[in-house]
């Protein structure tokens, strides 16, 4: 590493930030603690500039603070990176953890080049990603309300027998027509139905916003390519693009699969090779979307009329790659 660079480890929390500063050629870190506010951060940067007039690089762990601290430091002219907390080296037997030690450890590992950096999205990319995650959260809430409603009816011996599929239009009309003798039981049913209607309305509104975003630059082109694959439609394609940000940062498909934890784990030593299940490391949302898309490939290769419609106007190279995937 360049000896003229000052490395700063930041142990950042909601209220406070503890900093450890390693000046060029110094083995002992200078320590500083301040409130996690914009004014306190500016004062810290001014003190840092007096101590280290050259290049400065800061690092903190990815977590609830997101990328706001990084952007504030970069706006003040200080380089900053966000590191993956699960990939920080840990010394065996080290069982003392404090803010001071964490900050010093980050500074030392940053100078040694032993930290794994997180690819930070732009504010626009982060906004689209959060919108996709909001839609996912509403979908989970909808599933929970449906489970509560179905278990309520099951406990009272009320069963849907008019069709095989539940939560269709006919099933919802049947639910609205149910009546219980006890007012409290009826109040519970009405409350669950109201919650379900509100969630469905929110889900429809979010779907419309995501569909509109998928037709705009810079998402229209990669979303169109991904929709050529079996099992991937607009919402899945947009979520993949929003979560990964930049596909070009992966040099090969194997590197992408390792990033999302879809490669086999391994414990090989002494001439013995042992492989296990997938590592399940990295972005759990991307992994879930890819696994759900892969379920469609258990059927025989085919191009349905819906897939044929999604492929209209897309480049032949993307269609050829999607065909090879089958």
Rosetta silent file (secondary structure, phi, psi, omega in degrees, C-alpha in Angstrom):
SEQUENCE: XXXXXXXXXXXXXXXXXXXXXXXXXXXXXXXXXXXXXXXXXXXXXXXXXXXXXXXXXXXXXXXXXXXXXXXXXXXXXXXXXXXXXXXXXXXXXXXXXXXXXXXXXXXXXXXXXXXXXXXXXXXXXXXXXXXXXXXXXXXXXXXXXXXXXXXXXXXXXXXXXXXXXXXXXXXXXXXXXXXXXXXXXXXXXXXXXXXXXXXXXXXXXXXXXXXXXXXXXXXXXXXXXXXXXXXXXXXXXXXXXXXXXXXXXXXXXXXXXXXXXXXXXXXXXXXXXXXXXXXXXXXXXXXXXXXXXXXXXXXXXXXXXXXXXXXXXXXXXXXXXXXXXX
SCORE:     score description
SCORE:     0.000 S_00000001
   1 L     0.000  154.758 -179.738    0.000    0.000    0.000 S_00000001
   2 L   -68.553  125.083 -177.447    1.073    3.600   -0.564 S_00000001
   3 L   -73.231  -12.030 -179.798    2.871    4.894    2.549 S_00000001
   4 L   -88.286    7.196 -177.353    1.678    8.434    1.857 S_00000001
   5 L  -101.650  138.478  173.770   -1.960    7.571    2.538 S_00000001
   6 E   -95.832  128.895 -177.563   -3.693    8.069    5.882 S_00000001
   7 E  -109.135  133.973 -175.753   -6.104    5.268    6.767 S_00000001
   8 E  -126.443  123.929  173.264   -9.076    5.865    9.047 S_00000001
   9 E   -99.152  130.845 -177.751  -11.248    3.198   10.626 S_00000001
  10 E  -118.290  120.185  171.929  -14.715    4.329   11.662 S_00000001
  11 E   -98.601   96.515 -168.788  -16.883    2.409   14.103 S_00000001
  12 E   -99.737  136.161  175.924  -20.142    4.181   13.310 S_00000001
  13 L  -129.858  178.336 -177.342  -23.370    4.027   15.282 S_00000001
  14 L   -63.460  -38.046 -175.394  -26.627    5.965   15.212 S_00000001
  15 L  -102.862  -32.796 -172.931  -25.495    8.462   17.863 S_00000001
  16 E  -133.073  160.231  174.024  -21.679    8.294   17.911 S_00000001
  17 E  -133.161  129.080  175.305  -18.675    7.560   15.704 S_00000001
  18 E  -108.160  127.913 -175.075  -15.329    6.316   17.009 S_00000001
  19 E  -117.778  141.505  172.358  -12.381    6.927   14.674 S_00000001
  20 E  -123.492  122.157 -173.515   -8.872    5.467   14.572 S_00000001
  21 E  -110.570  120.687  175.583   -6.386    7.352   12.362 S_00000001
  22 E  -105.070  105.369  178.767   -3.232    5.671   11.054 S_00000001
  23 L   -73.508  158.786  179.680   -0.868    8.338    9.729 S_00000001
  24 L   -56.746  127.648  178.377    1.711    7.404    7.055 S_00000001
  25 L    78.477    0.862 -177.543    4.532    5.387    8.615 S_00000001
  26 L   -97.450  141.860  176.925    2.851    5.304   12.043 S_00000001
  27 L   -98.362  -21.661 -178.759    2.131    2.090   13.955 S_00000001
  28 L  -102.748  131.285 -177.015    0.006    3.657   16.675 S_00000001
  29 L   -84.456  139.415  171.021   -3.445    4.940   15.760 S_00000001
  30 E   -83.829  134.977 -173.231   -4.681    8.359   16.811 S_00000001
  31 E  -110.538  147.537 -179.600   -8.149    8.052   18.337 S_00000001
  32 E  -152.236  144.889  177.937  -11.106   10.377   18.150 S_00000001
  33 E  -135.014  137.973 -178.167  -14.773   10.157   19.134 S_00000001
  34 E  -155.233  165.826  179.921  -17.570   12.477   18.082 S_00000001
  35 E   -72.921  150.949  179.579  -21.336   12.619   17.612 S_00000001
  36 L   -85.891   71.788  175.584  -22.862   11.264   14.437 S_00000001
  37 L  -131.714  160.866 -178.418  -24.044   14.629   13.111 S_00000001
  38 H   -63.214  -41.436 -179.446  -23.126   16.594    9.992 S_00000001
  39 H   -66.976  -43.534  178.404  -21.503   19.403   11.993 S_00000001
  40 H   -64.676  -35.482  178.706  -19.450   17.033   14.155 S_00000001
  41 H   -67.036  -39.185  177.437  -18.352   15.166   11.017 S_00000001
  42 H   -64.854  -40.026  177.273  -17.176   18.425    9.407 S_00000001
  43 H   -64.433  -38.148  177.795  -15.177   19.309   12.519 S_00000001
  44 H   -63.840  -41.117  179.447  -13.599   15.845   12.464 S_00000001
  45 H   -65.094  -37.990  177.200  -12.597   16.273    8.829 S_00000001
  46 H   -63.890  -42.588  176.158  -10.991   19.648    9.633 S_00000001
  47 H   -63.911  -38.340 -179.695   -8.982   18.039   12.464 S_00000001
  48 H   -65.507  -38.915  179.737   -8.071   15.192   10.138 S_00000001
  49 H   -65.619  -34.955  178.457   -6.813   17.609    7.462 S_00000001
  50 H   -68.315  -35.067 -179.601   -4.526   19.322    9.971 S_00000001
  51 H   -80.712  -36.406 -174.400   -3.007   15.976   10.959 S_00000001
  52 L  -133.180   92.281 -178.923   -2.883   14.434    7.474 S_00000001
  53 L   -72.893  -15.560 -178.201   -2.669   16.916    4.582 S_00000001
  54 L   -83.913 -154.834 -178.913   -2.234   14.119    2.018 S_00000001
  55 L   -70.415  139.762 -179.509   -4.668   11.500    0.742 S_00000001
  56 E  -127.762  135.019  176.723   -7.103   10.086    3.291 S_00000001
  57 E  -128.369  125.113  178.391   -9.175    6.895    2.999 S_00000001
  58 E  -107.367  158.842  177.782  -11.862    5.995    5.546 S_00000001
  59 E  -147.925  141.800  171.441  -13.708    2.722    6.034 S_00000001
  60 E  -146.029  163.118 -175.562  -16.703    1.561    8.032 S_00000001
  61 E   -78.931  144.171  174.053  -18.819   -1.581    8.145 S_00000001
  62 L   -66.311  140.114 -177.713  -21.984   -1.945    6.104 S_00000001
  63 L  -178.121 -153.246 -176.202  -25.040   -1.848    8.329 S_00000001
  64 L   -62.119  -23.408 -178.454  -28.110    0.152    9.319 S_00000001
  65 L   -73.733  -14.003  178.794  -26.415    3.478    8.508 S_00000001
  66 L    65.648 -140.062 -175.809  -26.335    2.573    4.820 S_00000001
  67 L  -111.629   11.221 -179.156  -24.211    4.744    2.538 S_00000001
  68 H   -63.967  -42.458  179.610  -25.094    8.158    3.955 S_00000001
  69 H   -63.699  -41.512  178.014  -21.859    8.492    5.948 S_00000001
  70 H   -60.368  -43.782 -178.241  -19.791    7.560    2.900 S_00000001
  71 H   -69.023  -35.466  177.229  -21.538   10.168    0.766 S_00000001
  72 H   -64.738  -43.684  179.465  -21.112   12.856    3.424 S_00000001
  73 H   -65.324  -41.542  178.828  -17.372   12.181    3.664 S_00000001
  74 H   -64.998  -35.314  176.546  -16.963   12.156   -0.104 S_00000001
  75 H   -66.125  -26.350  177.356  -18.806   15.480   -0.294 S_00000001
  76 L   -88.275    4.192  177.141  -16.236   16.843    2.186 S_00000001
  77 L    86.845   18.094 -179.480  -13.377   15.657   -0.045 S_00000001
  78 L  -114.677  128.842  177.789  -12.437   12.546    1.949 S_00000001
  79 E   -69.107  142.695 -178.437  -12.360    9.116    0.322 S_00000001
  80 E  -148.495  141.570  176.591  -14.505    6.484    2.019 S_00000001
  81 E  -128.249  154.055  176.122  -15.317    2.824    1.421 S_00000001
  82 E  -109.984  132.349 -174.221  -17.907    0.497    2.940 S_00000001
  83 E  -112.728  154.085  179.516  -16.705   -2.998    3.866 S_00000001
  84 L   -78.516  117.264 -176.072  -18.539   -6.302    4.239 S_00000001
  85 H   -66.404  -31.180 -178.901  -18.716   -7.090    7.982 S_00000001
  86 H   -72.862  -11.736 -178.649  -19.049  -10.835    7.466 S_00000001
  87 H  -110.883   14.166  176.260  -15.719  -10.977    5.583 S_00000001
  88 L   -77.655  127.153  179.630  -13.586   -9.068    8.112 S_00000001
  89 L   -59.512  139.753  179.894  -10.734  -11.322    9.332 S_00000001
  90 L  -123.187  129.546  178.280  -11.096  -12.400   12.964 S_00000001
  91 L   -77.667  133.359  177.898   -8.181  -13.547   15.115 S_00000001
  92 L   -60.909  135.505  178.334   -8.811  -16.840   16.961 S_00000001
  93 L    87.347   -5.847  179.374   -9.234  -16.268   20.680 S_00000001
  94 L   -82.745  104.988 -174.936   -9.999  -12.555   20.370 S_00000001
  95 L  -118.536   16.975  177.004  -13.077  -12.172   22.592 S_00000001
  96 L  -111.260  122.703 -177.325  -12.876   -8.494   23.472 S_00000001
  97 L  -130.091  116.369  175.499  -14.953   -6.195   21.304 S_00000001
  98 L  -135.468  165.831  177.749  -15.172   -2.441   21.864 S_00000001
  99 H   -60.520  -40.940 -178.860  -15.712    0.580   19.635 S_00000001
 100 H   -62.565  -46.391 -179.389  -12.082    1.574   20.110 S_00000001
 101 H   -67.191  -39.980 -179.525  -10.744   -1.849   19.107 S_00000001
 102 H   -62.939  -42.742  179.437  -13.126   -2.129   16.150 S_00000001
 103 H   -64.597  -44.239  179.676  -12.062    1.239   14.744 S_00000001
 104 H   -64.835  -38.618  179.101   -8.358    0.442   15.147 S_00000001
 105 H   -64.106  -41.763  178.379   -8.845   -2.976   13.577 S_00000001
 106 H   -62.140  -42.453  179.838  -10.586   -1.467   10.549 S_00000001
 107 H   -63.608  -43.171 -178.902   -7.769    1.049   10.042 S_00000001
 108 H   -67.056  -43.236  179.704   -5.077   -1.646   10.256 S_00000001
 109 H   -69.552  -32.851  177.246   -6.880   -4.055    7.935 S_00000001
 110 H   -65.618  -42.442  177.724   -7.618   -1.267    5.480 S_00000001
 111 H   -65.469  -33.445  179.143   -3.930   -0.361    5.319 S_00000001
 112 L   -82.064   -3.376 -179.951   -3.065   -4.022    4.821 S_00000001
 113 L    69.188   31.590 -174.746   -5.586   -4.425    1.985 S_00000001
 114 L  -106.335   11.031 -179.697   -7.414   -7.219    3.845 S_00000001
 115 L  -103.632  145.345  176.389  -10.966   -5.821    3.681 S_00000001
 116 L   -96.943  119.438 -174.924  -13.649   -6.769    1.169 S_00000001
 117 E   -83.398  148.673  175.621  -15.352   -3.675   -0.183 S_00000001
 118 L   -96.200  133.689  177.625  -19.087   -3.357   -0.810 S_00000001
 119 L   -73.120  111.131 -175.791  -20.156   -1.975   -4.182 S_00000001
 120 L   -83.552  131.235  176.594  -22.042    1.180   -3.212 S_00000001
 121 L   -79.232  162.101  171.465  -25.039    2.152   -5.369 S_00000001
 122 L   -73.441  162.788  177.215  -25.795    5.665   -6.485 S_00000001
 123 H   -56.605  -35.729  178.658  -28.669    7.440   -4.686 S_00000001
 124 H   -67.943  -43.588  178.005  -30.889    6.779   -7.719 S_00000001
 125 H   -63.904  -38.778  179.278  -30.008    3.070   -7.764 S_00000001
 126 H   -66.152  -36.279  179.282  -30.585    2.817   -4.035 S_00000001
 127 H   -65.302  -43.199  178.726  -34.018    4.435   -4.386 S_00000001
 128 H   -67.088  -39.798  177.690  -35.111    1.917   -7.047 S_00000001
 129 H   -61.495  -43.209  179.261  -33.709   -0.944   -4.980 S_00000001
 130 H   -65.805  -32.784  177.054  -35.632    0.231   -1.905 S_00000001
 131 H   -67.340  -40.512  175.976  -38.806    0.446   -3.973 S_00000001
 132 H   -63.266  -40.848  179.118  -38.341   -3.181   -5.080 S_00000001
 133 H   -69.063  -32.924  176.950  -37.743   -4.198   -1.471 S_00000001
 134 H   -64.469  -40.365  177.431  -40.837   -2.281   -0.353 S_00000001
 135 H   -63.734  -39.426  177.958  -42.913   -4.269   -2.832 S_00000001
 136 H   -63.725  -39.529  179.040  -41.370   -7.468   -1.479 S_00000001
 137 H   -65.323  -40.857  178.310  -42.268   -6.440    2.098 S_00000001
 138 H   -65.447  -37.911  177.820  -45.893   -5.772    1.122 S_00000001
 139 H   -63.353  -39.897  176.868  -46.043   -9.172   -0.576 S_00000001
 140 H   -64.579  -41.977  178.045  -44.819  -10.827    2.641 S_00000001
 141 H   -62.092  -39.097  178.241  -47.447   -8.929    4.658 S_00000001
 142 H   -61.921  -42.160  178.755  -50.120  -10.086    2.225 S_00000001
 143 H   -63.776  -40.477  179.612  -49.050  -13.712    2.712 S_00000001
 144 H   -63.690  -44.123 -179.765  -49.161  -13.324    6.501 S_00000001
 145 H   -64.758  -40.016  177.362  -52.686  -11.861    6.436 S_00000001
 146 H   -61.206  -41.361  178.863  -53.865  -14.639    4.137 S_00000001
 147 H   -64.119  -43.780  179.485  -52.437  -17.231    6.539 S_00000001
 148 H   -61.147  -41.535 -178.058  -54.143  -15.594    9.529 S_00000001
 149 H   -67.682  -44.588 -179.557  -57.438  -15.483    7.667 S_00000001
 150 H   -65.981  -37.381  178.837  -57.292  -19.087    6.476 S_00000001
 151 H   -71.545  -32.082  174.901  -56.362  -20.354    9.954 S_00000001
 152 H   -61.185  -45.900  179.774  -59.213  -18.344   11.486 S_00000001
 153 H   -68.170  -36.398 -179.330  -61.675  -20.071    9.177 S_00000001
 154 H   -64.924  -39.417  179.594  -60.068  -23.467    9.741 S_00000001
 155 H   -64.984  -25.863 -178.767  -60.445  -23.162   13.527 S_00000001
 156 L  -101.680   10.512  174.531  -64.170  -22.482   13.039 S_00000001
 157 L    72.580   22.008  179.478  -64.719  -25.308   10.567 S_00000001
 158 L  -100.180  121.394 -175.262  -65.365  -23.042    7.557 S_00000001
 159 L  -128.685  145.828  176.616  -63.820  -24.427    4.360 S_00000001
 160 L   -86.704  116.903 -176.109  -63.690  -23.310    0.733 S_00000001
 161 L  -123.268    1.719 -175.549  -65.037  -26.170   -1.395 S_00000001
 162 L   -82.121  -14.569 -178.941  -66.203  -24.473   -4.610 S_00000001
 163 L  -158.892  167.139 -178.835  -62.834  -24.616   -6.344 S_00000001
 164 L   -81.692  -31.212 -176.287  -59.319  -25.944   -5.988 S_00000001
 165 L   -97.170  137.121  175.928  -57.599  -22.554   -5.959 S_00000001
 166 L   -98.942  166.237  176.036  -57.915  -20.060   -3.135 S_00000001
 167 L    66.161   22.350  169.629  -57.581  -16.255   -3.235 S_00000001
 168 L   -84.441  178.725  178.927  -59.260  -15.983   -6.605 S_00000001
 169 H   -63.048  -41.229  179.121  -62.036  -13.441   -7.228 S_00000001
 170 H   -65.246  -38.665 -179.906  -64.691  -16.063   -6.469 S_00000001
 171 H   -65.809  -40.306  179.794  -62.889  -17.062   -3.262 S_00000001
 172 H   -67.444  -38.901  175.855  -62.705  -13.449   -2.060 S_00000001
 173 H   -63.256  -38.334  177.064  -66.397  -12.911   -2.780 S_00000001
 174 H   -63.908  -39.562  178.754  -67.159  -16.050   -0.785 S_00000001
 175 H   -64.113  -40.643 -179.271  -65.054  -14.733    2.123 S_00000001
 176 H   -67.632  -21.023  179.307  -66.914  -11.429    2.171 S_00000001
 177 L   -89.303   -3.850  179.733  -70.174  -13.314    2.436 S_00000001
 178 L   -73.066  141.699  177.362  -69.188  -15.284    5.537 S_00000001
 179 L  -135.946  133.973  176.821  -70.992  -14.371    8.748 S_00000001
 180 L  -107.667  150.706 -178.874  -70.282  -15.492   12.312 S_00000001
 181 L   -68.974  -42.048 -176.597  -72.803  -15.462   15.151 S_00000001
 182 L   -80.092  131.567 -178.634  -70.474  -13.921   17.706 S_00000001
 183 H   -60.168  -34.693 -179.340  -69.736  -10.196   17.072 S_00000001
 184 H   -65.589  -42.094  178.674  -66.097  -10.566   18.122 S_00000001
 185 H   -64.329  -39.744  178.149  -65.472  -13.328   15.573 S_00000001
 186 H   -66.135  -36.031  178.661  -67.128  -11.257   12.855 S_00000001
 187 H   -64.450  -39.028  178.181  -64.991   -8.247   13.815 S_00000001
 188 H   -64.290  -44.912  179.450  -61.823  -10.330   13.387 S_00000001
 189 H   -61.848  -45.214  179.900  -62.943  -11.537    9.962 S_00000001
 190 H   -63.383  -38.212  179.710  -63.828   -8.017    8.828 S_00000001
 191 H   -65.551  -43.566  178.444  -60.488   -6.677   10.084 S_00000001
 192 H   -63.891  -40.577  179.112  -58.504   -9.335    8.186 S_00000001
 193 H   -66.310  -38.167  176.977  -60.482   -8.684    5.006 S_00000001
 194 H   -64.189  -44.583  178.518  -59.890   -4.938    5.334 S_00000001
 195 H   -61.932  -38.800  179.566  -56.161   -5.494    5.844 S_00000001
 196 H   -66.009  -41.686  178.157  -56.083   -7.776    2.812 S_00000001
 197 H   -64.033  -41.443  178.797  -57.838   -5.207    0.616 S_00000001
 198 H   -64.397  -42.229  179.906  -55.444   -2.458    1.713 S_00000001
 199 H   -66.698  -39.260  177.807  -52.396   -4.626    1.019 S_00000001
 200 H   -65.173  -36.825  176.702  -53.700   -5.611   -2.408 S_00000001
 201 H   -66.105  -43.591  177.383  -54.265   -1.943   -3.235 S_00000001
 202 H   -63.759  -39.232 -179.963  -50.732   -1.047   -2.106 S_00000001
 203 H   -64.605  -41.695  178.832  -49.327   -3.973   -4.073 S_00000001
 204 H   -64.406  -39.325  179.368  -51.094   -2.877   -7.251 S_00000001
 205 H   -66.571  -42.328  178.710  -49.796    0.692   -6.849 S_00000001
 206 H   -66.818  -39.569  177.980  -46.210   -0.485   -6.318 S_00000001
 207 H   -60.407  -41.483  179.441  -46.433   -2.860   -9.286 S_00000001
 208 H   -64.065  -40.659  178.765  -47.558    0.019  -11.512 S_00000001
 209 H   -66.127  -40.782  179.667  -44.641    2.192  -10.376 S_00000001
 210 H   -69.128  -37.955  177.134  -42.130   -0.602  -10.956 S_00000001
 211 H   -61.994  -39.644  179.136  -43.581   -1.394  -14.384 S_00000001
 212 H   -67.870  -40.717  178.615  -43.178    2.279  -15.336 S_00000001
 213 H   -63.902  -36.867 -177.739  -39.577    2.360  -14.056 S_00000001
 214 H   -66.072  -18.312  179.692  -38.726   -0.785  -16.016 S_00000001
 215 L   -94.409    1.191 -178.270  -39.610    1.010  -19.261 S_00000001
 216 L  -108.162  156.665  174.431  -37.271    3.944  -18.576 S_00000001
 217 L   -73.025  146.038    4.439  -33.522    4.289  -19.014 S_00000001
 218 L   -95.273   20.766 -173.961  -31.207    2.918  -17.740 S_00000001
 219 H   -94.703  -22.383 -173.063  -33.401   -0.066  -16.787 S_00000001
 220 H   -59.937  -44.351 -175.986  -35.288   -0.719  -20.020 S_00000001
 221 H   -67.906  -55.070 -179.902  -32.400   -2.420  -21.853 S_00000001
 222 H   -64.829  -32.915  177.088  -31.158   -4.864  -19.147 S_00000001
 223 H   -65.198  -41.085  177.680  -34.733   -5.642  -18.073 S_00000001
 224 H   -62.171  -40.013  177.984  -35.620   -6.456  -21.689 S_00000001
 225 H   -64.430  -45.887 -177.552  -32.638   -8.812  -21.973 S_00000001
 226 H   -66.480  -30.399  179.695  -33.465  -10.629  -18.735 S_00000001
 227 L   -69.464   -9.673  174.844  -37.106  -11.045  -19.764 S_00000001
 228 L   -73.219  -16.100 -178.154  -35.898  -13.259  -22.609 S_00000001
 229 L   -86.902  149.345  177.307  -35.178  -15.959  -20.031 S_00000001
 230 L   -68.793  134.237  177.946  -37.736  -18.437  -18.901 S_00000001
 231 L    86.059    4.042 -179.891  -39.123  -17.653  -15.448 S_00000001
 232 L  -125.356  115.085  174.975  -38.080  -13.977  -15.458 S_00000001
 233 L  -113.390 -164.404 -168.264  -40.641  -11.250  -16.079 S_00000001
 234 H   -59.972  -50.762 -175.085  -40.570   -7.508  -15.466 S_00000001
 235 H   -64.994  -42.244  177.822  -40.636   -7.381  -11.657 S_00000001
 236 H   -64.902  -43.952 -179.441  -38.034  -10.118  -11.237 S_00000001
 237 H   -63.147  -44.194  179.958  -35.782   -8.582  -13.903 S_00000001
 238 H   -65.748  -38.630  178.098  -36.005   -5.099  -12.400 S_00000001
 239 H   -63.996  -40.451  177.887  -35.290   -6.454   -8.907 S_00000001
 240 H   -63.841  -44.717  179.534  -32.180   -8.271  -10.173 S_00000001
 241 H   -63.767  -41.441 -178.102  -30.914   -5.142  -11.920 S_00000001
 242 H   -68.683  -34.543 -178.261  -31.619   -2.979   -8.861 S_00000001
 243 H   -77.915  -36.957 -175.667  -29.876   -5.347   -6.439 S_00000001
 244 H   -87.179  -24.305  176.899  -26.754   -6.027   -8.514 S_00000001
 245 L    71.196  -66.915 -173.732  -26.357   -2.412   -9.796 S_00000001
 246 L  -134.949  106.517 -178.400  -23.567   -3.113  -12.290 S_00000001
 247 H   -68.577  -23.206 -175.601  -23.247   -6.552  -13.907 S_00000001
 248 H   -72.152  -10.621  178.911  -19.920   -5.611  -15.510 S_00000001
 249 H   -76.318   -7.422  175.670  -18.105   -5.728  -12.181 S_00000001
 250 L  -102.390  125.407 -176.374  -18.214   -9.546  -12.403 S_00000001
 251 L   -77.584  -16.965 -177.614  -15.651  -10.990  -14.780 S_00000001
 252 L  -156.688  160.388  175.228  -17.496  -14.308  -15.211 S_00000001
 253 H   -59.439  -34.409  178.826  -20.789  -16.039  -14.336 S_00000001
 254 H   -61.141  -38.206  179.120  -18.910  -18.106  -11.751 S_00000001
 255 H   -67.510  -38.605  176.493  -17.890  -14.911   -9.955 S_00000001
 256 H   -64.384  -43.071  179.812  -21.506  -13.713   -9.915 S_00000001
 257 H   -65.188  -35.501  176.280  -22.696  -17.041   -8.506 S_00000001
 258 H   -67.052  -34.459  179.907  -20.036  -16.883   -5.786 S_00000001
 259 H   -64.799  -36.545 -178.529  -21.195  -13.359   -4.935 S_00000001
 260 L   -97.545    6.966  173.884  -24.778  -14.523   -4.316 S_00000001
 261 L    76.389   28.571 -179.583  -23.748  -17.742   -2.551 S_00000001
 262 L  -107.637   33.622  173.701  -24.871  -20.238   -5.206 S_00000001
 263 L  -118.039  152.966 -176.579  -21.607  -22.195   -5.369 S_00000001
 264 E   -68.631  142.094  172.347  -20.896  -25.343   -3.311 S_00000001
 265 E   -71.834  159.603 -175.847  -19.143  -25.013    0.023 S_00000001
 266 E  -148.224  137.457  173.053  -15.844  -26.852    0.363 S_00000001
 267 L  -135.513   77.805 -177.419  -13.633  -28.190    3.167 S_00000001
 268 L  -106.245  134.046 -179.379  -10.753  -29.895    1.372 S_00000001
 269 E  -163.436  148.778  175.414   -7.465  -30.641    3.071 S_00000001
 270 L    60.760   35.237  179.489   -4.711  -33.239    3.100 S_00000001
 271 L    82.825   -3.749  178.612   -5.608  -34.674   -0.281 S_00000001
 272 E  -102.230  134.229 -178.719   -9.261  -35.144    0.683 S_00000001
 273 L  -109.289  121.088 -179.833  -11.924  -33.241   -1.184 S_00000001
 274 L  -127.644  122.047  176.883  -15.168  -32.451    0.633 S_00000001
 275 E  -122.211  144.291 -179.071  -17.947  -30.379   -0.902 S_00000001
 276 E  -124.148 -153.227  179.107  -21.275  -29.513    0.652 S_00000001
 277 E   -70.730  178.412 -178.422  -24.343  -27.433   -0.039 S_00000001
 278 E   -64.483  154.188 -174.049  -24.279  -23.930   -1.446 S_00000001
 279 L   -70.817  -25.268 -177.752  -22.555  -21.304    0.680 S_00000001
 280 L    56.106   34.200  177.276  -25.660  -19.059    0.990 S_00000001
 281 L   -95.667  163.480  173.790  -23.381  -16.023    1.225 S_00000001
 282 L    84.298 -152.181 -171.017  -24.048  -12.610   -0.226 S_00000001
 283 L   -75.422  110.892 -176.637  -27.317  -11.071   -1.353 S_00000001
 284 H   -69.836  -29.095 -178.981  -30.195  -13.280   -0.194 S_00000001
 285 H   -69.744  -43.801  178.422  -32.754  -11.480   -2.407 S_00000001
 286 H   -63.853  -40.924  179.932  -30.830  -12.127   -5.622 S_00000001
 287 H   -62.939  -42.776  179.832  -30.312  -15.747   -4.616 S_00000001
 288 H   -64.553  -41.956  179.653  -34.024  -16.239   -3.933 S_00000001
 289 H   -64.064  -40.663  179.991  -35.013  -14.677   -7.270 S_00000001
 290 H   -68.913  -37.970  178.506  -32.564  -16.842   -9.201 S_00000001
 291 H   -65.986  -42.748  178.780  -33.695  -20.007   -7.417 S_00000001
 292 H   -64.438  -37.421  177.032  -37.359  -19.217   -8.116 S_00000001
 293 H   -67.285  -35.042 -178.703  -36.538  -18.569  -11.778 S_00000001
 294 H   -67.753  -24.364  177.560  -34.625  -21.851  -11.951 S_00000001
 295 H   -58.509  -29.879 -178.340  -37.744  -23.778  -10.895 S_00000001
 296 H   -69.295  -17.151 -176.558  -39.185  -23.084  -14.352 S_00000001
 297 H   -89.489    5.220  175.673  -36.359  -25.077  -15.950 S_00000001
 298 H   -77.782  -13.563  177.434  -37.473  -28.370  -14.416 S_00000001
 299 L   -89.396  168.045 -179.529  -39.928  -28.679  -17.325 S_00000001
 300 L   -65.301  150.005 -179.926  -38.978  -29.645  -20.862 S_00000001
 301 L   -58.996  133.530  179.709  -37.505  -26.832  -23.010 S_00000001
 302 L  -164.360  159.006  175.857  -40.211  -24.759  -24.653 S_00000001
 303 L  -120.568  103.612 -178.971  -41.057  -21.205  -25.710 S_00000001
 304 L   -74.324  170.021 -178.819  -44.539  -20.266  -24.555 S_00000001
 305 H   -67.802  -31.977  177.802  -46.569  -17.540  -26.203 S_00000001
 306 H   -68.664  -41.633  176.886  -45.908  -15.213  -23.245 S_00000001
 307 H   -65.060  -37.166  177.733  -42.163  -15.778  -23.512 S_00000001
 308 H   -63.851  -37.286  177.043  -42.385  -15.200  -27.262 S_00000001
 309 H   -67.623  -39.404  179.865  -44.103  -11.865  -26.595 S_00000001
 310 H   -66.247  -27.171 -177.206  -41.419  -10.836  -24.087 S_00000001
 311 L   -84.264   -8.621 -177.600  -38.725  -11.564  -26.653 S_00000001
 312 L   -64.278  128.274  179.067  -40.177   -9.319  -29.336 S_00000001
 313 L    83.022    0.668  179.939  -37.737   -6.550  -30.265 S_00000001
 314 L   -90.543  154.407 -177.187  -34.868   -7.963  -28.204 S_00000001
 315 L   -64.762  143.419 -179.448  -31.405   -8.618  -29.717 S_00000001
 316 H   -58.864  -30.965 -179.195  -30.843  -12.103  -31.167 S_00000001
 317 H   -64.424  -41.367  178.298  -27.745  -12.588  -28.995 S_00000001
 318 H   -65.502  -38.929  179.426  -29.787  -12.255  -25.778 S_00000001
 319 H   -67.165  -38.712  179.769  -32.408  -14.685  -27.136 S_00000001
 320 H   -64.919  -40.282  177.984  -29.688  -17.187  -28.112 S_00000001
 321 H   -65.217  -40.696  178.054  -28.177  -17.092  -24.618 S_00000001
 322 H   -64.618  -36.202  177.590  -31.641  -17.590  -23.099 S_00000001
 323 H   -67.530  -38.625  178.198  -32.249  -20.576  -25.398 S_00000001
 324 H   -65.185  -28.193  178.283  -28.944  -22.149  -24.354 S_00000001
 325 L   -65.434  -21.136  178.714  -30.060  -21.835  -20.725 S_00000001
 326 L   -86.103    0.000    0.000  -32.851  -24.318  -21.495 S_00000001
